[in-house]
Coordinates of C-alpha atoms in Angstrom, one line a residue:
Chain A
M664 CA 104.4 136.3 89.5
R665 CA 102.6 140.3 91.2
D666 CA 100.2 139.8 87.9
D667 CA 99.4 137.8 84.7
G668 CA 98.2 141.6 83.2
P669 CA 94.6 141.8 80.8
E670 CA 95.8 138.6 78.7
S671 CA 96.1 136.8 81.0
V672 CA 93.9 132.9 80.5
S673 CA 93.8 132.3 84.2
G674 CA 92.5 128.6 83.5
E675 CA 95.4 128.3 80.8
I676 CA 97.9 125.4 81.3
I677 CA 101.5 125.0 79.9
L678 CA 102.3 121.6 78.5
N679 CA 106.6 121.8 79.3
V680 CA 107.5 118.9 76.3
C681 CA 111.5 118.2 76.9
T682 CA 112.3 118.5 73.1
T683 CA 116.4 117.0 73.9
C684 CA 116.6 113.6 75.3
R685 CA 117.4 110.7 73.2
D686 CA 115.7 107.3 73.3
A687 CA 118.3 105.1 74.9
G688 CA 120.3 102.8 72.4
D689 CA 118.9 105.5 69.7
P690 CA 121.5 104.6 66.4
D691 CA 120.8 107.8 64.7
P692 CA 121.7 111.1 66.9
Q693 CA 120.9 112.8 64.1
A694 CA 117.5 111.4 64.7
E695 CA 114.0 113.9 65.5
R696 CA 114.1 113.5 69.2
P697 CA 111.3 112.1 70.8
G698 CA 110.1 115.3 72.7
A699 CA 109.8 117.2 69.3
I700 CA 107.7 114.4 68.0
L701 CA 106.3 114.4 71.1
A702 CA 105.3 118.1 70.7
R703 CA 104.5 118.1 67.0
V704 CA 101.4 115.0 67.7
L705 CA 100.6 117.1 70.6
E706 CA 99.3 119.9 69.1
A707 CA 98.3 118.7 66.4
A708 CA 96.0 116.4 68.6
L709 CA 94.8 119.9 70.2
A710 CA 93.7 121.0 66.7
A711 CA 91.9 118.5 66.1
R712 CA 90.2 118.2 69.0
A713 CA 89.5 122.0 68.7
S714 CA 88.5 121.2 65.2
A715 CA 86.4 118.6 67.4
G716 CA 84.4 120.6 68.8
D717 CA 86.2 120.3 72.2
P718 CA 88.8 122.5 72.9
L719 CA 91.7 122.1 76.0
P720 CA 93.4 124.8 77.4
I721 CA 96.4 123.4 77.2
R722 CA 99.4 125.4 75.3
V723 CA 102.6 123.0 74.4
E724 CA 105.6 124.5 74.9
P725 CA 108.7 122.9 73.8
V726 CA 111.5 123.2 76.2
A727 CA 115.9 122.6 76.5
C728 CA 115.7 120.4 79.4
L729 CA 113.9 119.2 82.4
S730 CA 116.6 117.1 84.0
V731 CA 114.8 113.6 83.7
C732 CA 117.3 112.6 81.2
K733 CA 116.9 108.9 81.9
R734 CA 113.3 108.6 81.4
P735 CA 112.2 110.0 78.0
C736 CA 109.4 111.7 76.5
T737 CA 109.0 113.8 79.6
L738 CA 106.3 116.0 80.2
A739 CA 105.1 118.7 83.3
A740 CA 102.4 120.2 83.3
S741 CA 101.4 123.7 85.9
A742 CA 98.8 126.0 86.0
P743 CA 98.7 128.4 88.6
G744 CA 96.9 127.5 91.8
R745 CA 98.0 124.0 90.5
W746 CA 100.2 121.4 91.2
T747 CA 102.3 121.3 88.9
Y748 CA 102.9 117.5 87.5
V749 CA 105.7 115.8 86.2
W750 CA 106.1 112.3 83.9
G751 CA 108.1 110.3 82.3
D752 CA 108.0 107.5 79.8
I753 CA 105.8 108.6 77.5
D754 CA 105.7 107.2 74.0
P755 CA 104.6 110.0 71.0
A756 CA 102.8 107.2 69.5
T757 CA 100.4 105.6 72.5
H758 CA 99.7 107.8 74.5
V759 CA 98.9 111.1 73.1
E760 CA 94.9 110.1 73.6
D761 CA 95.5 109.4 77.5
I762 CA 97.1 112.4 77.8
L763 CA 95.0 115.0 76.9
D764 CA 92.5 112.5 78.2
G765 CA 94.4 113.4 81.3
L766 CA 95.0 116.9 80.8
A767 CA 91.6 117.4 81.2
K768 CA 90.7 116.1 83.8
Y769 CA 93.7 117.5 85.5
A770 CA 92.1 121.0 83.5
A771 CA 88.7 120.7 85.2
S772 CA 90.0 120.6 88.5
Q773 CA 90.2 122.4 90.6
D774 CA 94.6 122.2 92.4
G775 CA 95.2 120.3 89.6
V776 CA 94.6 116.3 91.4
V777 CA 92.5 114.0 89.8
P778 CA 91.3 111.0 92.2
W779 CA 94.0 108.1 91.3
R780 CA 91.2 105.6 89.6
E781 CA 90.3 108.5 87.2
R782 CA 94.2 109.0 85.8
P783 CA 95.2 107.3 82.9
D784 CA 97.8 104.8 83.8
I785 CA 100.5 106.5 82.1
F786 CA 100.1 109.8 84.9
K787 CA 100.5 106.5 87.0
K788 CA 103.2 104.9 85.8
G789 CA 105.6 107.8 84.8
V790 CA 104.9 110.9 88.0
V791 CA 108.4 111.6 88.6
A792 CA 107.1 114.5 90.7
R793 CA 104.5 116.5 91.8
I794 CA 104.6 120.5 93.3
P795 CA 102.2 121.7 95.1
P796 CA 100.9 125.2 93.7
F797 CA 103.0 128.2 94.8
P798 CA 101.3 129.8 97.5
R799 CA 99.4 132.9 97.3
R800 CA 100.5 135.1 100.2
D801 CA 97.1 137.5 100.0
A802 CA 95.0 134.0 100.2
A803 CA 96.8 132.5 103.5
E804 CA 97.5 135.3 104.8
Chain B
M276 CA 98.5 133.7 90.7
R277 CA 96.5 137.0 89.4
D278 CA 98.5 138.5 92.9
D279 CA 100.7 137.6 95.6
G280 CA 99.4 141.0 97.6
P281 CA 100.3 143.2 99.5
E282 CA 102.7 140.9 101.9
S283 CA 104.6 139.3 99.7
V284 CA 107.9 138.8 100.0
S285 CA 108.7 138.5 96.0
G286 CA 111.9 137.1 96.6
E287 CA 110.6 134.5 98.8
I288 CA 111.5 130.1 98.2
I289 CA 109.3 127.5 99.2
L290 CA 111.4 124.5 100.4
N291 CA 108.4 121.9 100.1
V292 CA 110.0 119.0 102.2
C293 CA 108.4 115.6 101.5
T294 CA 107.6 114.6 104.8
T295 CA 106.0 110.7 104.5
C296 CA 108.7 108.0 102.8
R297 CA 110.0 105.8 104.1
D298 CA 113.9 104.3 103.6
A299 CA 114.0 101.8 102.1
G300 CA 114.3 98.8 104.2
D301 CA 113.9 101.4 107.3
P302 CA 112.7 98.6 110.3
D303 CA 110.3 100.0 112.6
P304 CA 107.3 101.3 111.0
Q305 CA 106.9 104.0 113.8
A306 CA 109.6 105.6 113.4
E307 CA 109.6 109.7 112.9
R308 CA 110.3 109.6 108.7
P309 CA 113.5 110.9 107.0
G310 CA 111.6 113.9 105.8
A311 CA 110.4 115.4 109.1
I312 CA 114.1 114.3 110.5
L313 CA 115.2 116.9 107.0
A314 CA 112.6 119.7 107.3
R315 CA 113.6 120.0 111.4
V316 CA 117.3 120.4 110.5
L317 CA 116.3 122.3 108.2
E318 CA 114.1 125.4 110.0
A319 CA 117.6 125.1 112.5
A320 CA 119.8 125.3 110.0
L321 CA 117.5 129.0 109.0
A322 CA 117.3 129.9 112.5
A323 CA 121.2 129.5 113.6
R324 CA 121.9 131.5 110.2
A325 CA 119.2 134.0 110.6
S326 CA 120.5 134.1 114.3
A327 CA 124.1 134.7 113.0
G328 CA 123.7 137.4 110.4
D329 CA 123.0 135.4 107.0
P330 CA 118.9 135.2 106.3
L331 CA 117.5 133.1 103.6
P332 CA 115.0 134.4 102.4
I333 CA 113.5 130.5 102.3
R334 CA 110.4 129.4 103.5
V335 CA 109.9 125.7 104.7
E336 CA 106.5 124.2 104.1
P337 CA 106.4 120.2 104.8
V338 CA 104.4 118.2 102.3
A339 CA 102.6 115.1 102.5
C340 CA 103.4 114.2 99.1
L341 CA 105.9 114.6 96.3
S342 CA 105.5 111.3 94.1
V343 CA 109.4 111.0 94.3
C344 CA 109.3 108.1 96.2
K345 CA 112.1 105.6 95.2
R346 CA 114.9 108.5 96.5
P347 CA 113.5 110.1 99.7
C348 CA 114.2 112.2 101.0
T349 CA 113.1 114.6 98.8
L350 CA 112.9 118.4 98.4
A351 CA 111.3 120.4 95.8
A352 CA 112.1 124.9 95.8
S353 CA 110.3 127.7 93.8
A354 CA 109.8 130.8 93.6
P355 CA 107.7 133.4 91.6
G356 CA 109.5 134.0 88.0
R357 CA 111.9 131.5 88.8
W358 CA 112.7 127.3 87.5
T359 CA 111.1 125.2 90.1
Y360 CA 113.6 122.4 90.9
V361 CA 113.2 118.4 92.6
W362 CA 115.3 117.0 94.1
G363 CA 116.0 113.0 96.2
D364 CA 118.5 110.8 98.0
I365 CA 119.5 113.8 100.3
D366 CA 120.3 112.7 104.2
P367 CA 119.3 115.0 106.8
A368 CA 122.2 113.6 108.4
T369 CA 125.7 115.6 106.1
H370 CA 123.1 117.8 103.6
V371 CA 121.4 120.5 104.8
E372 CA 124.4 123.1 104.7
D373 CA 125.2 122.4 101.2
I374 CA 121.5 122.5 99.9
L375 CA 121.3 126.0 102.4
D376 CA 124.8 126.9 100.4
G377 CA 123.3 125.9 97.3
L378 CA 119.3 127.7 97.3
A379 CA 121.6 131.4 98.7
K380 CA 122.8 130.5 94.6
Y381 CA 119.0 130.1 93.5
A382 CA 117.7 132.9 95.7
A383 CA 120.6 135.4 94.4
S384 CA 120.1 134.4 90.6
Q385 CA 117.5 135.7 88.5
D386 CA 115.5 133.1 87.1
G387 CA 116.8 130.3 90.0
V388 CA 119.3 128.7 87.5
V389 CA 122.6 128.4 89.4
P390 CA 126.0 127.3 86.6
W391 CA 126.9 123.9 86.8
R392 CA 129.9 124.4 88.3
E393 CA 129.4 126.0 91.5
R394 CA 125.8 123.8 92.9
P395 CA 126.4 121.7 95.4
D396 CA 127.2 118.0 94.2
I397 CA 123.9 116.8 96.3
F398 CA 122.2 119.3 93.5
K399 CA 124.1 117.8 90.8
K400 CA 123.3 114.0 91.3
G401 CA 120.1 114.2 93.0
V402 CA 118.1 115.7 90.4
V403 CA 114.8 114.6 89.6
A404 CA 113.4 117.2 87.7
R405 CA 113.5 121.1 87.1
I406 CA 109.6 122.5 85.8
P407 CA 109.9 126.3 84.0
P408 CA 108.4 129.0 85.9
F409 CA 104.8 129.7 84.8
P410 CA 104.8 132.7 82.1
R411 CA 104.7 136.1 83.0
R412 CA 101.9 136.8 80.4
D413 CA 102.2 140.5 80.8
A414 CA 106.0 140.5 80.3
A415 CA 105.7 137.7 77.4
E416 CA 102.5 139.2 75.6

């Protein structure tokens, strides 16, 4: 990424939600996928927080595949200069507020690393992987 | 990442290697970790390719933890504008040349996505997760 351009919101977090995977044993192949439900519930919860005067700098971006197919629902949070995190085993019915609380801490952190004891349980148990921020060559050299 | 700066090598790929995890049942807690061996073997193989006139734009960056603790060795490849991939179950003794062949295709691709049939087996079987490139706001808006 050479330049984020004038529209850049440097603190914005991209939250990718995989919308393809089915729950194991889901009896209805036509049912709305859990990740599609999760994306919808996250958007609604973000809108509710914004209306309540507590906006979060998060943009939900559905994506066709995060290659974590055995642990739906799956999410990835990324932002410039921060560690990227991938989580699985997320339940849209019970985990959304905990996820937003955890992402508020991620947003407030300098590099995306939230102290272990401050993370919601779903971020501890559901972690699939994390990747360091891509090096800023101008800062590193 | 607002600017890669004048030293930027825009096509360079960062290859993070987790150097902490132990093999399951490893009897010797003092033994060199598999990821540390992997990083060393990758560096040597990259140097050998460069000496043979076939350099790859890859920088190996050891990292303390990729949070894929149950599938050592683990690797993550990332580059500006490309999908990030995380792989596990990597054997430093047998997989390094396949990994470099796969990364050469990753480097040659536009967005980091290599057609499935062209991927080495370890990239198919070992995939842990993938994350879309962070949006370039100047291009997207």
